XYZ file of C-alpha atoms in Angstrom:
192
model
C -81.808 -85.568 3.961
C -80.589 -82.994 6.434
C -77.097 -82.822 7.875
C -78.354 -84.258 11.157
C -79.844 -87.307 9.442
C -76.266 -88.365 8.725
C -75.555 -88.447 12.457
C -73.452 -91.620 12.762
C -70.907 -90.779 10.012
C -70.499 -87.233 11.371
C -70.169 -88.542 14.921
C -67.464 -91.020 13.855
C -65.660 -88.306 11.893
C -65.596 -85.855 14.826
C -64.801 -88.618 17.342
C -61.766 -89.713 15.308
C -60.611 -86.091 15.087
C -60.999 -85.591 18.853
C -59.093 -88.838 19.530
C -56.327 -87.575 17.240
C -56.339 -84.263 19.128
C -55.973 -86.034 22.477
C -53.260 -88.423 21.293
C -51.346 -85.608 19.625
C -51.547 -83.491 22.774
C -49.699 -86.133 24.795
C -46.745 -86.333 22.425
C -43.452 -84.530 22.816
C -43.744 -83.070 19.320
C -46.657 -80.672 19.914
C -48.748 -79.383 22.773
C -52.519 -79.243 23.305
C -52.814 -75.625 22.099
C -51.131 -76.424 18.777
C -53.297 -79.494 18.294
C -56.418 -77.457 19.074
C -55.383 -74.993 16.336
C -55.075 -77.842 13.839
C -58.400 -79.312 14.960
C -60.101 -75.938 14.534
C -58.547 -75.231 11.151
C -58.771 -78.652 9.547
C -61.970 -80.052 11.071
C -64.320 -77.481 12.616
C -63.874 -74.784 9.980
C -63.943 -77.392 7.225
C -67.244 -78.794 8.507
C -68.709 -75.291 8.733
C -67.849 -74.406 5.142
C -68.930 -77.843 3.919
C -72.276 -77.352 5.660
C -72.771 -73.902 4.103
C -71.864 -75.214 0.647
C -74.158 -78.230 1.018
C -77.111 -76.102 2.108
C -76.490 -73.669 -0.774
C -76.679 -76.513 -3.278
C -79.670 -78.284 -1.709
C -82.004 -75.588 -0.400
C -81.824 -71.794 -0.674
C -84.014 -71.302 2.417
C -81.812 -73.505 4.580
C -78.705 -71.751 3.257
C -80.154 -68.383 4.199
C -80.814 -69.611 7.749
C -77.232 -70.882 8.068
C -75.842 -67.578 6.787
C -77.949 -65.628 9.279
C -76.565 -67.737 12.121
C -73.077 -67.045 10.766
C -73.839 -63.311 10.915
C -74.914 -63.703 14.534
C -71.658 -65.576 15.196
C -69.856 -62.545 13.716
C -71.640 -60.320 16.224
C -70.506 -62.666 18.991
C -66.917 -62.462 17.723
C -67.185 -58.659 17.809
C -68.473 -58.754 21.400
C -65.567 -60.984 22.449
C -63.183 -58.641 20.624
C -64.580 -55.597 22.476
C -64.318 -57.531 25.752
C -60.708 -58.506 25.022
C -59.817 -54.902 24.198
C -61.533 -53.543 27.309
C -60.137 -56.050 29.791
C -56.934 -57.355 28.209
C -58.199 -60.922 28.695
C -57.344 -63.239 25.818
C -59.432 -66.215 24.717
C -56.985 -67.669 22.264
C -54.733 -70.433 23.579
C -51.579 -69.271 21.800
C -52.152 -65.512 21.818
C -48.889 -64.775 23.619
C -47.019 -66.515 20.787
C -48.955 -64.817 17.974
C -49.437 -61.302 19.328
C -46.532 -59.086 20.325
C -46.856 -56.452 23.029
C -46.753 -53.641 20.462
C -50.001 -54.716 18.810
C -51.771 -56.331 21.781
C -54.223 -53.400 21.819
C -55.882 -54.770 18.682
C -55.872 -58.419 19.703
C -58.200 -60.647 17.678
C -60.008 -62.344 20.606
C -61.435 -65.581 19.157
C -58.922 -65.751 16.316
C -55.157 -66.103 16.254
C -54.525 -62.458 15.418
C -56.314 -59.261 14.363
C -55.736 -59.911 10.649
C -57.585 -63.228 10.844
C -60.505 -61.489 12.547
C -60.527 -58.800 9.846
C -60.456 -61.468 7.133
C -63.443 -63.143 8.796
C -65.341 -59.842 8.661
C -64.388 -59.462 4.989
C -66.461 -62.595 4.358
C -69.329 -61.996 6.796
C -70.096 -58.294 6.223
C -70.954 -58.703 2.496
C -73.123 -61.705 3.432
C -74.894 -59.525 6.001
C -75.468 -56.804 3.393
C -76.945 -59.250 0.898
C -79.079 -61.009 3.546
C -80.436 -57.633 4.700
C -81.051 -56.001 1.328
C -81.027 -58.919 -1.112
C -83.692 -60.832 -2.962
C -85.583 -62.203 0.040
C -86.248 -59.496 2.576
C -85.951 -60.593 6.223
C -88.594 -59.869 8.831
C -88.311 -56.609 10.737
C -86.791 -58.336 13.805
C -84.251 -60.334 11.770
C -83.366 -57.258 9.715
C -82.730 -55.293 12.904
C -80.515 -58.076 14.282
C -78.521 -58.132 11.043
C -78.062 -54.338 11.172
C -76.928 -54.400 14.814
C -74.584 -57.322 14.104
C -73.147 -55.503 11.093
C -72.559 -52.321 13.119
C -70.726 -54.288 15.813
C -68.590 -56.074 13.220
C -67.699 -52.780 11.481
C -66.665 -51.292 14.846
C -64.572 -54.346 15.642
C -63.021 -54.286 12.163
C -61.976 -50.658 12.657
C -60.370 -51.546 16.000
C -58.319 -54.392 14.527
C -56.149 -51.908 12.646
C -55.839 -54.446 9.833
C -55.218 -52.553 6.608
C -55.492 -55.600 4.338
C -58.648 -56.937 5.987
C -60.295 -53.512 5.846
C -59.385 -53.033 2.188
C -60.694 -56.465 1.206
C -63.900 -55.807 3.178
C -64.473 -52.567 1.274
C -63.896 -54.319 -2.066
C -66.184 -57.220 -1.113
C -68.913 -54.853 0.104
C -68.681 -52.899 -3.147
C -69.096 -56.122 -5.129
C -72.010 -57.081 -2.880
C -73.710 -53.743 -3.608
C -73.432 -54.425 -7.344
C -75.241 -57.759 -6.875
C -78.193 -56.301 -4.990
C -81.519 -56.080 -6.829
C -82.069 -52.439 -5.797
C -81.400 -48.956 -7.134
C -77.939 -47.471 -6.724
C -79.158 -44.785 -4.293
C -80.653 -47.393 -1.967
C -77.521 -49.531 -2.237
C -75.224 -46.631 -1.314
C -77.513 -45.747 1.608
C -77.516 -49.334 2.806
C -73.748 -49.558 2.548
C -73.351 -46.366 4.593
């Protein structure tokens, strides 16, 4: 059965989380922005990773589709990051609390801070490399979208100024190259 066949349990799960978000936002202990952060971290991100893990176990084709959509989401995050850098507009509810004026130039747009954005790219860029050059080759159109998405994410990663996120991305990409079923010359060319 697909994830959407389990509609009622998922709907009840999300509805209870949203009710908790609303009730928590009216309390004197925390505000709506803080509760949204908890909702995102504990529910939305958890569901996303559960969905990816479930598809990986059940069906390799479905998992590949989910990972490609995650790569496209990474491109969207890069676009929002470029927009935030160009305009100074922030999307994140608590950005003024998490980002000081000295490093506002590298603000992380959809994430709490630039390091979180860089850590996200450390996960997505190796996935993009393996989806583009791995065992099942994508169509020409999908391959082009993955390349464009990867280029945007690399540009955004460079603009975050996150040393740790960049270092982990390089290590993860190197490990991804070792897993590819291609010659070393092709792998190095693809990585470049």
